[in-house]
Short mmCIF file of C-alpha atoms and ligand atoms in Angstrom, two decimals:
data_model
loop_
_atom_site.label_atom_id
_atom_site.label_comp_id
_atom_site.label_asym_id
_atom_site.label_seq_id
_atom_site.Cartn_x
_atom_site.Cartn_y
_atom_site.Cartn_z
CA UNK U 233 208.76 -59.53 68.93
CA UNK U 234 211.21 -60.25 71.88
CA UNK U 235 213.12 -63.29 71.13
CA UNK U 236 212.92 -65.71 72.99
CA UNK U 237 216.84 -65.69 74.74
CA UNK U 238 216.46 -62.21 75.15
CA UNK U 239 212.32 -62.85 76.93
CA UNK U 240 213.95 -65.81 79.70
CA UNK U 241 217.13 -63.53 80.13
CA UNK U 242 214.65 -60.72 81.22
CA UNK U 243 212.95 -63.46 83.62
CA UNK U 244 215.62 -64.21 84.91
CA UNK U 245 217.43 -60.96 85.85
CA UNK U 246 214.48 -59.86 87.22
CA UNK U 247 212.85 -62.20 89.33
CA UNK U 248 214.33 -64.62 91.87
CA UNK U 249 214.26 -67.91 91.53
CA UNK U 250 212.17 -69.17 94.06
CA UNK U 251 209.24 -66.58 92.87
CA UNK U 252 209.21 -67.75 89.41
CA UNK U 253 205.85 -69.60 88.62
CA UNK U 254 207.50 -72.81 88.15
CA UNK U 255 209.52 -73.22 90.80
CA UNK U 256 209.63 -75.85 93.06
CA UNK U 257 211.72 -76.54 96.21
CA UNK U 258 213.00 -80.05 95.09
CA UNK U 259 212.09 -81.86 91.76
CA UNK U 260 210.51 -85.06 93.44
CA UNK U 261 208.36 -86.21 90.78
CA UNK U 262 211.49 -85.66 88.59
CA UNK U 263 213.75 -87.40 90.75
CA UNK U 264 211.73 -90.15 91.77
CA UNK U 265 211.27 -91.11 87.44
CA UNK U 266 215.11 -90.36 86.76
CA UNK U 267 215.71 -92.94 89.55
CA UNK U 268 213.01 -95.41 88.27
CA UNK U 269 215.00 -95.65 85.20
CA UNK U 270 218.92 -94.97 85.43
CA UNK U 271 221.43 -96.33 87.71
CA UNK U 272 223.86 -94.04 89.48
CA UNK U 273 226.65 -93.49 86.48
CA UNK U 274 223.58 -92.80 83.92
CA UNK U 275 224.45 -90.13 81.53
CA UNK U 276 221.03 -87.57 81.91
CA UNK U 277 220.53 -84.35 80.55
CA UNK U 278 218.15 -81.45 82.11
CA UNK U 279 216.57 -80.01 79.23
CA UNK U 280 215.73 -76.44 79.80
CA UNK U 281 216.62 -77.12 83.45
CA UNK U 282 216.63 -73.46 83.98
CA UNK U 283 217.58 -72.50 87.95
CA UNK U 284 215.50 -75.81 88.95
CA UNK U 285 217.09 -77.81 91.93
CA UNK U 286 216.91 -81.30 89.97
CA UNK U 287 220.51 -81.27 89.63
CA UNK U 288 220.71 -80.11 93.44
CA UNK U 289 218.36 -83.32 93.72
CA UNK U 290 220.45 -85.93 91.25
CA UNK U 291 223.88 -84.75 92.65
CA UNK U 292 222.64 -85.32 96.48
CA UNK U 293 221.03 -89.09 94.95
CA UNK U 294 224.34 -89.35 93.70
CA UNK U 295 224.68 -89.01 90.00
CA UNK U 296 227.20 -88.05 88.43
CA UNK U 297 227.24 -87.36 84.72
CA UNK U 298 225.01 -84.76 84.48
CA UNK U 299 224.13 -81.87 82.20
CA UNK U 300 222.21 -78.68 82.29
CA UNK U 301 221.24 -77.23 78.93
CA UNK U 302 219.01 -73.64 78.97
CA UNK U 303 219.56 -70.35 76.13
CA UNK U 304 218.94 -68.51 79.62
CA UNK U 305 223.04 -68.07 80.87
CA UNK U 306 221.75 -65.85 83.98
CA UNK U 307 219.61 -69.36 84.75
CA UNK U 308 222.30 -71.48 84.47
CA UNK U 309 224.30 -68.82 86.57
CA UNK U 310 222.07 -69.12 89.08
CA UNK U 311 222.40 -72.89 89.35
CA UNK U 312 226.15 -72.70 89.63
CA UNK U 313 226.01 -70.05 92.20
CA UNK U 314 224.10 -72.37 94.21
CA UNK U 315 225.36 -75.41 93.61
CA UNK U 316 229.26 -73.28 94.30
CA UNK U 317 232.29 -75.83 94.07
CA UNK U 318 229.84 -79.16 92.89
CA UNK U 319 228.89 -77.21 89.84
CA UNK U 320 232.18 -78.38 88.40
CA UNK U 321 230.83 -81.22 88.13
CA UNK U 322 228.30 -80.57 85.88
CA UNK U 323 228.04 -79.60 82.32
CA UNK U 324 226.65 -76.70 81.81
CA UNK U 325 225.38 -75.97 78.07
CA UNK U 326 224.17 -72.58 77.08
CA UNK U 327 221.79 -73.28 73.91
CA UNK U 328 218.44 -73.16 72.68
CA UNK U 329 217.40 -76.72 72.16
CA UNK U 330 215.93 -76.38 68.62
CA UNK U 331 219.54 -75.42 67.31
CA UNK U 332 222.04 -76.89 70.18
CA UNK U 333 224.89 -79.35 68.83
CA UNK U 334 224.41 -82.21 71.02
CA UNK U 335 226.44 -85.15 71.10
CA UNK U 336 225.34 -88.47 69.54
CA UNK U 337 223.47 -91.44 71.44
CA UNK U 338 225.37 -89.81 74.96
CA UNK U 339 222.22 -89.50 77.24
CA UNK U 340 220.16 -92.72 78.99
CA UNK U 341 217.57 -89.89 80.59
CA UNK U 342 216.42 -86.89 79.08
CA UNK U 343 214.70 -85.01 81.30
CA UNK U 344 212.18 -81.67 80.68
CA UNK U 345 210.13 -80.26 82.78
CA UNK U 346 208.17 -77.03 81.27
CA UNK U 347 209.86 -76.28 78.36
CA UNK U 348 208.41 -78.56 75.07
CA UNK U 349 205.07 -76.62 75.71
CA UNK U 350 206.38 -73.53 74.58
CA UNK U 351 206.92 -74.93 71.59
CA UNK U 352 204.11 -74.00 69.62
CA UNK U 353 205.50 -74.08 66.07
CA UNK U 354 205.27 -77.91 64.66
CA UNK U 355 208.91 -77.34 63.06
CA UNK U 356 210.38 -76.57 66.35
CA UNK U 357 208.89 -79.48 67.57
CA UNK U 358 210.37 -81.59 64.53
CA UNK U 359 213.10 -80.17 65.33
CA UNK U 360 213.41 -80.69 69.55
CA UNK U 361 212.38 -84.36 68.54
CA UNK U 362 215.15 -85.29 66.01
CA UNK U 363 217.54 -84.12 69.35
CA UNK U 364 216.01 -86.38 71.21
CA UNK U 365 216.54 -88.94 68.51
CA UNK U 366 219.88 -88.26 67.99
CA UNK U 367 221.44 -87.53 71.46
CA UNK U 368 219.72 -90.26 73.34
CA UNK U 369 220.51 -94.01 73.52
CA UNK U 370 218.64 -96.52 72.19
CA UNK U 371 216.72 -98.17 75.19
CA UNK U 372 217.32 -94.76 76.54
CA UNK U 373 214.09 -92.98 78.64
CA UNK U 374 212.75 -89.45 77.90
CA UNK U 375 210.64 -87.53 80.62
CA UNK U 376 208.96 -84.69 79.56
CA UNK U 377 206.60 -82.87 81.81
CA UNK U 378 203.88 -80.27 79.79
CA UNK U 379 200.89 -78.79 80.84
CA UNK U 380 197.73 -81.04 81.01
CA UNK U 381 194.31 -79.84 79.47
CA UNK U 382 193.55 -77.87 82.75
CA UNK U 383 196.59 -76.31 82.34
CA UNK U 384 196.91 -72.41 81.89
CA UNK U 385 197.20 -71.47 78.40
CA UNK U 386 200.11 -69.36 78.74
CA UNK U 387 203.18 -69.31 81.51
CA UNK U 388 205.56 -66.36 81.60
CA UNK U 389 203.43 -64.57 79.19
CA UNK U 390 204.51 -66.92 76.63
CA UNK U 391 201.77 -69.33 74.68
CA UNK U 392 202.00 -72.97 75.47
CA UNK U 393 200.44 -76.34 74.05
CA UNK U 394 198.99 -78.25 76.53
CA UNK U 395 198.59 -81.86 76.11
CA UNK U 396 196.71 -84.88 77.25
CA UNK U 397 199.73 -88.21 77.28
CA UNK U 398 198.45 -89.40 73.71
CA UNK U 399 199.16 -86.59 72.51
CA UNK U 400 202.37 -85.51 74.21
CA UNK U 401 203.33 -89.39 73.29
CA UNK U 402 202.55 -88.48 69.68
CA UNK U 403 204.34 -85.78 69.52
CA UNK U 404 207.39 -88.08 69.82
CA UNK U 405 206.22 -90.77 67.48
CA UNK U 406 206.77 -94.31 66.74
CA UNK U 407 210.58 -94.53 68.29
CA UNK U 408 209.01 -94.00 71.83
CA UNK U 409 207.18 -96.31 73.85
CA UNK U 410 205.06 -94.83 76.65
CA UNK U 411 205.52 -96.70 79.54
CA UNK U 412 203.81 -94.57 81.75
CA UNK U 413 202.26 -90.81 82.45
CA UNK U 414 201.14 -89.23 85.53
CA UNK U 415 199.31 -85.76 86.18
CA UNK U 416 200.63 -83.75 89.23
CA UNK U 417 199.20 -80.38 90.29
CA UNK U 418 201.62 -78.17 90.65
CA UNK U 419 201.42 -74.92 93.47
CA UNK U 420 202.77 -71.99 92.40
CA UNK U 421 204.31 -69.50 94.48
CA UNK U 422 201.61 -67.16 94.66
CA UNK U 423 199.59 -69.83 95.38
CA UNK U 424 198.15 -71.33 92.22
CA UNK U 425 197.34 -74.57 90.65
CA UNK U 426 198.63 -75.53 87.47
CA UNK U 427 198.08 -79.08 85.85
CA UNK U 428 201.07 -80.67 84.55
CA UNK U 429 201.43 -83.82 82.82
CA UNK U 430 204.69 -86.27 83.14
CA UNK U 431 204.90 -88.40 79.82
CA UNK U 432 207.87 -91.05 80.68
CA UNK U 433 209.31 -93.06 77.38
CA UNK U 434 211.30 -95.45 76.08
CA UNK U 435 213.30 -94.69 73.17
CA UNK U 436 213.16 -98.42 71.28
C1 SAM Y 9 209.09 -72.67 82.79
S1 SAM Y 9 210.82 -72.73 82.87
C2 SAM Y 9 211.10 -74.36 83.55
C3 SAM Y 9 212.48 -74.49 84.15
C4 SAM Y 9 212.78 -75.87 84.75
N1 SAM Y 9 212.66 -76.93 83.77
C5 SAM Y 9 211.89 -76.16 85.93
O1 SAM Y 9 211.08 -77.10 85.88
O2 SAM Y 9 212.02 -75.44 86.93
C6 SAM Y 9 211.25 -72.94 81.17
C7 SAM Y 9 212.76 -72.97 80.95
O3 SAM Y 9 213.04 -73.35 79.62
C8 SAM Y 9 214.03 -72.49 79.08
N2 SAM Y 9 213.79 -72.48 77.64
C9 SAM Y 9 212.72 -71.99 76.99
N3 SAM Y 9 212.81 -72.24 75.67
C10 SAM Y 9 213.98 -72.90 75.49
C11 SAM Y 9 214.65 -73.41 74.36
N4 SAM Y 9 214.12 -73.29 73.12
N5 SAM Y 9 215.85 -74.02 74.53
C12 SAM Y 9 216.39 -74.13 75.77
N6 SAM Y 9 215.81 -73.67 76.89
C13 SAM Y 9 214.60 -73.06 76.75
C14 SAM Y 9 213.83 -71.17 79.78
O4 SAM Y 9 214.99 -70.37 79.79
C15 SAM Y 9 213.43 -71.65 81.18
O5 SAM Y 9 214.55 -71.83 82.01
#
């Protein structure tokens, strides 16, 4: 079995970023919840941001404490290279999120688009959720987008869960309050349609 550092490192040294199934030309849906919920100096944290443009997005809205966390270093490369001299600005943390040391109560957004659905063993799940719990402030929000049930079973050949926003929610547990979700349909590419479900918390 490839692991899975080695699988996205393949992905992305061999596809370009804006062919990628996931890829989308700016993060609005993103963007427009981050800045429903954190002021300008927030601290957020893109959580298997991957070569997405949300910190493209953030930085041009004008935050400026962010921080890009992927195990895929040739994703985060390709961020920087794009991003060229504002990169500095960023932190940029090479990890996978089940085992990264993050710092304690530090973010007021955490932010994933795509990534919590390939988690499809329940300790890895325990395990991405005591992160959460640990690195993000109380009164802090979490946005986490996943595929929705008409959702493709699989992306980058990988298996996924795919939730409805109970479920996603419950994932979480008791120390999040939903305070909202919202389905988008997201075009691939190549032209398809994939379901995706944004589940946007509270962390009490
Ligand atoms: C489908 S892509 C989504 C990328 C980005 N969030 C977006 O919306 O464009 C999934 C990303 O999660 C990263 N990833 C997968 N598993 C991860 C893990 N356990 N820890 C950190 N990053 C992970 C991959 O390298 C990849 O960049």
């Amino acid at each position: 079995m490839v692991d899975r550092r080695q699988h996205w490192e393949t992905v992305y040294s061999t596809r370009a970023a804006d062919q990628v199934g996931w890829f989308q030309p700016h993060a609005a849906s993103s963007l427009r919840l981050i800045e429903g919920s954190a002021d300008r100096d927030a601290h957020v944290i893109d959580v298997g941001g991957g070569a997405s443009v949300l910190v493209d997005d953030l930085l041009d809205a004008g935050y400026r404490n962010l921080t890009v966390l992927d195990l895929a270093d040739s994703a985060l490369a390709a961020s920087r290279a794009r991003l060229g001299r504002r990169a500095r600005s960023v932190q940029w943390i090479d990890a996978d999120i089940t085992r990264a040391e993050l710092p304690a109560a530090r973010y007021d957004v955490w932010h994933d688009r795509a990534v919590f659905h390939f988690l499809t063993d329940p300790a890895d799940r325990a395990r991405y959720v005591a992160q959460v719990l640990k690195s993000v402030k109380p009164g802090g929000h979490v946005i986490v987008a996943a595929f929705g049930p008409g959702g493709p079973l699989q992306c980058s050949g990988l298996d996924v869960v795919r939730y409805v926003p109970d479920a996603l929610h419950a994932e979480f547990g008791a120390a999040f309050r939903m305070l909202r979700h919202e389905t988008e349909i997201h075009r691939t590419p190549a032209g398809g349609e994939q379901e995706f479900v944004y589940c946007y918390c509270r962390r009490i």
